[in-house]
mmCIF file of C-alpha atoms in Angstrom:
data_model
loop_
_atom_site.group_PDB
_atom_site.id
_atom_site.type_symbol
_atom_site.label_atom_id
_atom_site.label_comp_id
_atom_site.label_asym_id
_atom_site.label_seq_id
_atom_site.Cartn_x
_atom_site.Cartn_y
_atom_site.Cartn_z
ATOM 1 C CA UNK A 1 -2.979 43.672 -59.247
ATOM 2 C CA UNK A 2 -5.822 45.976 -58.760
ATOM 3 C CA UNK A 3 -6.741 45.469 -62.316
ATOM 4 C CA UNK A 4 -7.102 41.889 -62.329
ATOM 5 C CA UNK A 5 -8.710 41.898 -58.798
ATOM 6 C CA UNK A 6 -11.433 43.804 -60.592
ATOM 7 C CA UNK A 7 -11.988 41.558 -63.398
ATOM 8 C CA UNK A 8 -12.016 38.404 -60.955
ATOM 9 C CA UNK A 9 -14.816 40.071 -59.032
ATOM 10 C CA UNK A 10 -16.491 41.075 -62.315
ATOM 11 C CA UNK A 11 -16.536 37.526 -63.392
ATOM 12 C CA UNK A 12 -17.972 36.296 -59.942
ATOM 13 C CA UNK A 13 -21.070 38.569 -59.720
ATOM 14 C CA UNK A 14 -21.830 37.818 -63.301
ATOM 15 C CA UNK A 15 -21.416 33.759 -63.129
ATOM 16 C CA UNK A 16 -23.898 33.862 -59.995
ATOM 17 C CA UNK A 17 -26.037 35.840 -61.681
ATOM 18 C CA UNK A 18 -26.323 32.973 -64.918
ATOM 19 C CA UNK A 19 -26.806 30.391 -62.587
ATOM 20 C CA UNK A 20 -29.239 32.510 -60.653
ATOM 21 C CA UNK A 21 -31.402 33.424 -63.921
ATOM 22 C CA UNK A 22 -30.981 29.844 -65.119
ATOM 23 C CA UNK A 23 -32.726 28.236 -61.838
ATOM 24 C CA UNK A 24 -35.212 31.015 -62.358
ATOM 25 C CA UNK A 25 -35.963 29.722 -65.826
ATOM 26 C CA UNK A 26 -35.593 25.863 -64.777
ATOM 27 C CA UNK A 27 -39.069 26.574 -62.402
ATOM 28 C CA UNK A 28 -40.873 28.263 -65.137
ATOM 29 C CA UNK A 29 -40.680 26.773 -68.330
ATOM 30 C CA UNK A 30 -40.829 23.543 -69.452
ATOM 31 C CA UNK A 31 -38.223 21.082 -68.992
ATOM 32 C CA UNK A 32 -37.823 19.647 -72.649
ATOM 33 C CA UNK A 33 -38.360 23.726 -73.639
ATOM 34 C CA UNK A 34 -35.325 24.338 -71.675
ATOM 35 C CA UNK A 35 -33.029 21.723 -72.939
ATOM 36 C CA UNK A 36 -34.316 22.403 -76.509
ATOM 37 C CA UNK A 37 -33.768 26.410 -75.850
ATOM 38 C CA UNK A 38 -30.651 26.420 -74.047
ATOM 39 C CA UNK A 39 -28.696 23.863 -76.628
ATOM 40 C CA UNK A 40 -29.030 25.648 -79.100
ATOM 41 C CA UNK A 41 -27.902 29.118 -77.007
ATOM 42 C CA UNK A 42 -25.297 26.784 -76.144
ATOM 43 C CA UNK A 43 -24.158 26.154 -79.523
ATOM 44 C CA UNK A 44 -24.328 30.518 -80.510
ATOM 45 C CA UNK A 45 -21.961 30.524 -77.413
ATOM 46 C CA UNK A 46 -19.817 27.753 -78.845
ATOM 47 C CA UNK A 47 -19.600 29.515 -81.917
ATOM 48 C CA UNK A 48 -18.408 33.124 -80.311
ATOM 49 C CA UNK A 49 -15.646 31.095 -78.240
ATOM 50 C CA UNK A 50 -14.825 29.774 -81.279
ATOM 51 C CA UNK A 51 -14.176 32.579 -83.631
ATOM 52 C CA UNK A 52 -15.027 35.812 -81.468
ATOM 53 C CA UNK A 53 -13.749 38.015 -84.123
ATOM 54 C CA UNK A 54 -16.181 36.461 -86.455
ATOM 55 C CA UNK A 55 -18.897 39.437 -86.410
ATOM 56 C CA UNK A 56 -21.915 37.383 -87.289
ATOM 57 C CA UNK A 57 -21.476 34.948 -85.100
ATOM 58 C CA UNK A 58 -21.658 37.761 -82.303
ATOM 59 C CA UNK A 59 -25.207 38.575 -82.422
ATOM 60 C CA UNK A 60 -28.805 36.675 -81.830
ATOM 61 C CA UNK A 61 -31.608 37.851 -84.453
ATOM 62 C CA UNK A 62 -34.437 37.597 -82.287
ATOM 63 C CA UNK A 63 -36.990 37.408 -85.273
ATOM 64 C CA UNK A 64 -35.559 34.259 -87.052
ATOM 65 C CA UNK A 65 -38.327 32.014 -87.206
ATOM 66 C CA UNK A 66 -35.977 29.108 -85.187
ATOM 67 C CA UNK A 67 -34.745 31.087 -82.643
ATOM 68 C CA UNK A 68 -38.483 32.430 -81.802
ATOM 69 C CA UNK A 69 -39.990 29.198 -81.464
ATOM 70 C CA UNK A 70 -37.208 27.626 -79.747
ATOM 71 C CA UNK A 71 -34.958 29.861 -77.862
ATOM 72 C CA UNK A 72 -37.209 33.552 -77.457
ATOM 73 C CA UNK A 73 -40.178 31.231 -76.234
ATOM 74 C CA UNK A 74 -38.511 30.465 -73.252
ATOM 75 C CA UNK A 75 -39.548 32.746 -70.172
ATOM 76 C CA UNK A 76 -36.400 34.486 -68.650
ATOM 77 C CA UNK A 77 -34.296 33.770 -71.750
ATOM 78 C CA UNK A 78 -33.956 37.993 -71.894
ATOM 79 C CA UNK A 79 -32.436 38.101 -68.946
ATOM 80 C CA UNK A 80 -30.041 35.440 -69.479
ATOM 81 C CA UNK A 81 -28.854 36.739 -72.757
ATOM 82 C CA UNK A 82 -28.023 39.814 -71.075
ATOM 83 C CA UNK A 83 -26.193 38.245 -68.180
ATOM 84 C CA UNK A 84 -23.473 36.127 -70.568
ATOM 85 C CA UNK A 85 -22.342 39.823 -71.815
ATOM 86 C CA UNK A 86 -24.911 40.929 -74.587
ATOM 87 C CA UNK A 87 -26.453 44.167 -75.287
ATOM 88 C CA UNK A 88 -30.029 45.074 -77.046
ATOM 89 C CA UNK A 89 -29.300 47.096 -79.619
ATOM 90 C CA UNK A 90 -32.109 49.030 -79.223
ATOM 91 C CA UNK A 91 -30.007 50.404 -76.223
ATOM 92 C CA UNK A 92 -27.453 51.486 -77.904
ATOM 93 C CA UNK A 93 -27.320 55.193 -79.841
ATOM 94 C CA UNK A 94 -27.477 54.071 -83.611
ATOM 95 C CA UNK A 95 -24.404 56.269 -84.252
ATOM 96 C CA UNK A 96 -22.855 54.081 -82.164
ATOM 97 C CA UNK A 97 -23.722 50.607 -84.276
ATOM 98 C CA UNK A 98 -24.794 49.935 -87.642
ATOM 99 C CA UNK A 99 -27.173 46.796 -87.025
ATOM 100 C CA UNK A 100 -30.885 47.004 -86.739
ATOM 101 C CA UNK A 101 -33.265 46.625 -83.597
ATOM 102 C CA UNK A 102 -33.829 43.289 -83.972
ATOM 103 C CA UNK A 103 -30.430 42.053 -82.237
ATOM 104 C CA UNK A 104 -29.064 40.840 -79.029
ATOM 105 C CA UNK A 105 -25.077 41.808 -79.892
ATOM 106 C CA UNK A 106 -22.282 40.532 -77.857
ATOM 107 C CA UNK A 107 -19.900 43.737 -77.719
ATOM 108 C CA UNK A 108 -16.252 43.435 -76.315
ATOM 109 C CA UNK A 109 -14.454 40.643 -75.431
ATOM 110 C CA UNK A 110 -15.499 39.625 -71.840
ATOM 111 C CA UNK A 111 -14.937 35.956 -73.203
ATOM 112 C CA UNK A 112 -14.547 34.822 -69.906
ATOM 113 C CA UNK A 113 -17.832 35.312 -68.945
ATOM 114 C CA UNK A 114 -18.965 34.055 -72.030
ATOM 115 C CA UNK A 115 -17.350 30.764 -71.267
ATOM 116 C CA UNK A 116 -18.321 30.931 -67.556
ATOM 117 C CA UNK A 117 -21.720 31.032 -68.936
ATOM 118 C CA UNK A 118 -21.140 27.840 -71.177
ATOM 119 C CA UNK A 119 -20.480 25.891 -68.519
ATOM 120 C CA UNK A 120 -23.071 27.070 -66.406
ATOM 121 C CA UNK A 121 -25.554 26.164 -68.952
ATOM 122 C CA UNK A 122 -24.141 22.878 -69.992
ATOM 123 C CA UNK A 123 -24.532 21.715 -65.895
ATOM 124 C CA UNK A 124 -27.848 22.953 -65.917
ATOM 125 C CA UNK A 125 -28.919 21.054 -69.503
ATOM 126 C CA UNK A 126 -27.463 17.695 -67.910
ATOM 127 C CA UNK A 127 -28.787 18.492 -64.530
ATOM 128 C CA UNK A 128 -32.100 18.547 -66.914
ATOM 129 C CA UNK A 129 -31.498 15.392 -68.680
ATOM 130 C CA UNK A 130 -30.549 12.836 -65.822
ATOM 131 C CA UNK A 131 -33.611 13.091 -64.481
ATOM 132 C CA UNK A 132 -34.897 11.422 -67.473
ATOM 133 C CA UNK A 133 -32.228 8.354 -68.146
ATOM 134 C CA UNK A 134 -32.176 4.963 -67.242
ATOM 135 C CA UNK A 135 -29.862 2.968 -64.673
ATOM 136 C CA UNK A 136 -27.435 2.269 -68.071
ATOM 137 C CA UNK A 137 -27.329 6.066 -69.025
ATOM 138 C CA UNK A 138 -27.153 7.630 -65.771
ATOM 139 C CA UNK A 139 -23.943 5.585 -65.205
ATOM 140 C CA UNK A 140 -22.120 6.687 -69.016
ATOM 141 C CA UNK A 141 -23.356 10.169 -68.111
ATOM 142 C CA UNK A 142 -21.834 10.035 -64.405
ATOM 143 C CA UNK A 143 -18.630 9.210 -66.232
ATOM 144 C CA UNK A 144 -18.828 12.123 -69.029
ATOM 145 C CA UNK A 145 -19.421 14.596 -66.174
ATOM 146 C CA UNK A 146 -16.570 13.647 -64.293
ATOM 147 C CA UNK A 147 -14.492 13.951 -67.397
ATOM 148 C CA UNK A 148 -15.449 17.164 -68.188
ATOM 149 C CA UNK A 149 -14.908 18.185 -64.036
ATOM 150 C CA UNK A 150 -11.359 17.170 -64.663
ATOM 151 C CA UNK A 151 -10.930 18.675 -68.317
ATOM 152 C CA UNK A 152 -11.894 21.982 -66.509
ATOM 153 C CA UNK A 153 -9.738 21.725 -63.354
ATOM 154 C CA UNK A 154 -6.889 21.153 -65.718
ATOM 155 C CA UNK A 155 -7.959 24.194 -67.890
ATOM 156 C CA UNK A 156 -8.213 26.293 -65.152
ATOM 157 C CA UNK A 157 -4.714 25.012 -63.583
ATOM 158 C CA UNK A 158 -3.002 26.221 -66.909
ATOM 159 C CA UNK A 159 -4.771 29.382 -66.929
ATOM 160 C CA UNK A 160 -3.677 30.243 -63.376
ATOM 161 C CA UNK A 161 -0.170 29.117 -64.256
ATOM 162 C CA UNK A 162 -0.046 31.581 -67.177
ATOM 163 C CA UNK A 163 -1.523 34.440 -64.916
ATOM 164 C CA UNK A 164 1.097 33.786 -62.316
ATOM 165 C CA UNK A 165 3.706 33.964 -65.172
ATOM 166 C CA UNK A 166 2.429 37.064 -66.230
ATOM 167 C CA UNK A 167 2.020 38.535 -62.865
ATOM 168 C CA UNK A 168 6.217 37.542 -61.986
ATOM 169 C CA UNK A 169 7.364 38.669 -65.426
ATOM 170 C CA UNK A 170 5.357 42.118 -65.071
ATOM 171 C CA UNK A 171 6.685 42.440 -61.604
ATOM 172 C CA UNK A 172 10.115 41.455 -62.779
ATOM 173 C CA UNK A 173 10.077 44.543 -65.423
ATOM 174 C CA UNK A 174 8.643 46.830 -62.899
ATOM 175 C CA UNK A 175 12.228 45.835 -60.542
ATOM 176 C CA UNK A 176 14.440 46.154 -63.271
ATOM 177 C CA UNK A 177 12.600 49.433 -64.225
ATOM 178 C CA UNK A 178 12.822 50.611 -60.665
ATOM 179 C CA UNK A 179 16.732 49.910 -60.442
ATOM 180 C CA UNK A 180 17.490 51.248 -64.158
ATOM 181 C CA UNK A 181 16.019 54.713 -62.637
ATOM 182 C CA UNK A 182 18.067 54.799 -59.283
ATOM 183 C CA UNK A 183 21.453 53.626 -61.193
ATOM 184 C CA UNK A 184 20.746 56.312 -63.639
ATOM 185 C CA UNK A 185 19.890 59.180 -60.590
ATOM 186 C CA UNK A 186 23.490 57.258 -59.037
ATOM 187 C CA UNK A 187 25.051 58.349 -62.396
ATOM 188 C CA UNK A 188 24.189 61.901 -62.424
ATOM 189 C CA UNK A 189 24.911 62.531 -58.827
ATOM 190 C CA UNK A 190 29.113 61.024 -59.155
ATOM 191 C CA UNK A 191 29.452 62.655 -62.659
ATOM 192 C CA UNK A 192 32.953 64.760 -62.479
ATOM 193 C CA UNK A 193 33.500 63.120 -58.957
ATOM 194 C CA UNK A 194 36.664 61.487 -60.587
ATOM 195 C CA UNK A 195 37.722 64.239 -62.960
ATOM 196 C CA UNK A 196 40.941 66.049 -62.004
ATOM 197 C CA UNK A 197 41.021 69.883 -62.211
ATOM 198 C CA UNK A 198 43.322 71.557 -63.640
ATOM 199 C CA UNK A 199 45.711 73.749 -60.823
ATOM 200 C CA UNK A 200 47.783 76.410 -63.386
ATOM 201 C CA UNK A 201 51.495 75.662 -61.277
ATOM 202 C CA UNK A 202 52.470 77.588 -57.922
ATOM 203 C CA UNK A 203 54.964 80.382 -58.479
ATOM 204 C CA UNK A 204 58.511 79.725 -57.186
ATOM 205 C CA UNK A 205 59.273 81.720 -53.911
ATOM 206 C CA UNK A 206 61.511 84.122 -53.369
ATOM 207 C CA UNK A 207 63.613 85.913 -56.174
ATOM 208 C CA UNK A 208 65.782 84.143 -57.871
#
């Protein structure tokens, strides 16, 4: 209970601080920079979510040549790279990690975060575009959005469901636990209570 408290409040603090670091960046930089930037941070995202055992796809080279003139360019990018969950390597002991300096590396598996984080920048990268859309678009993209409210609702229905069903079938082994422990004490306290001892037979009186 405590546990998962935690990791609730964990994933609050962090998904208001993306969306507090991507308002920062959406009154500093460019607004085409941003959408140009951010989809394609969107997409390294997509990829972890995808396959996050997939090593590669884990970290952000911040020399390639791409990724310096469209993603690194961006003012505040830094900070939101650290906020989804990644680490500078050049923080990290190199006994520790075998991958050079020039990586952002996404270490653990805080995918919910991650994914909190996708979202957050996909509202902010339409939030971006509608500005820019006709009458004809703005009315396709109203109806994308509100697909994607209820594709999320649903997703986070089920994932509720299966917390609750984890949460009743761990308390369920915890009962049975508890009353496997007092039958057993119940056992050892009435063991012999039944068992007859043996009396050697009373000696006939008088002397015949």
């Amino acid at each position: 209970m405590e546990e998962n408290s935690s990791h609730e409040s964990a994933l609050e603090n962090a998904d208001k601080l993306i969306q507090s670091v991507l308002d920062q960046m959406l009154t500093t930089n460019d607004d085409q920079l941003v959408i140009q930037g951010l989809e394609i941070l969107h997409k390294l995202l997509a990829n972890v979510l995808k396959t996050p055992h997939e090593e590669k796809f884990r970290m952000i080279k911040k020399t390639n040549a791409v990724l310096q003139k469209k993603l690194m360019n961006l003012k505040g990018i830094e900070y939101l790279i650290l906020a989804l969950g990644y680490v500078d390597v050049t923080l990290i002991p190199q006994q520790l990690i075998q991958i050079d300096d020039e990586h952002y590396v996404f270490i653990g598996d805080y995918l919910n975060i991650l994914q909190a984080g996708s979202h957050r920048i996909d509202d902010t990268l339409s939030k971006i575009k509608v500005k820019y859309m006709s009458a004809e678009e703005r009315k396709k993209h109203e109806i994308i959005e509100q697909q994607k409210i209820e594709y999320r609702e649903q997703l986070k229905k089920k994932q509720d469901y299966i917390k609750l069903m984890q949460k009743q079938s761990e308390e369920d082994r915890m009962r049975k636990s508890e009353q496997k422990s007092k039958t057993s004490v119940a056992n050892q306290m009435n063991f012999g209570a039944n068992i007859v001892k043996f009396q050697p037979p009373c000696k006939p009186s008088g002397g015949g």
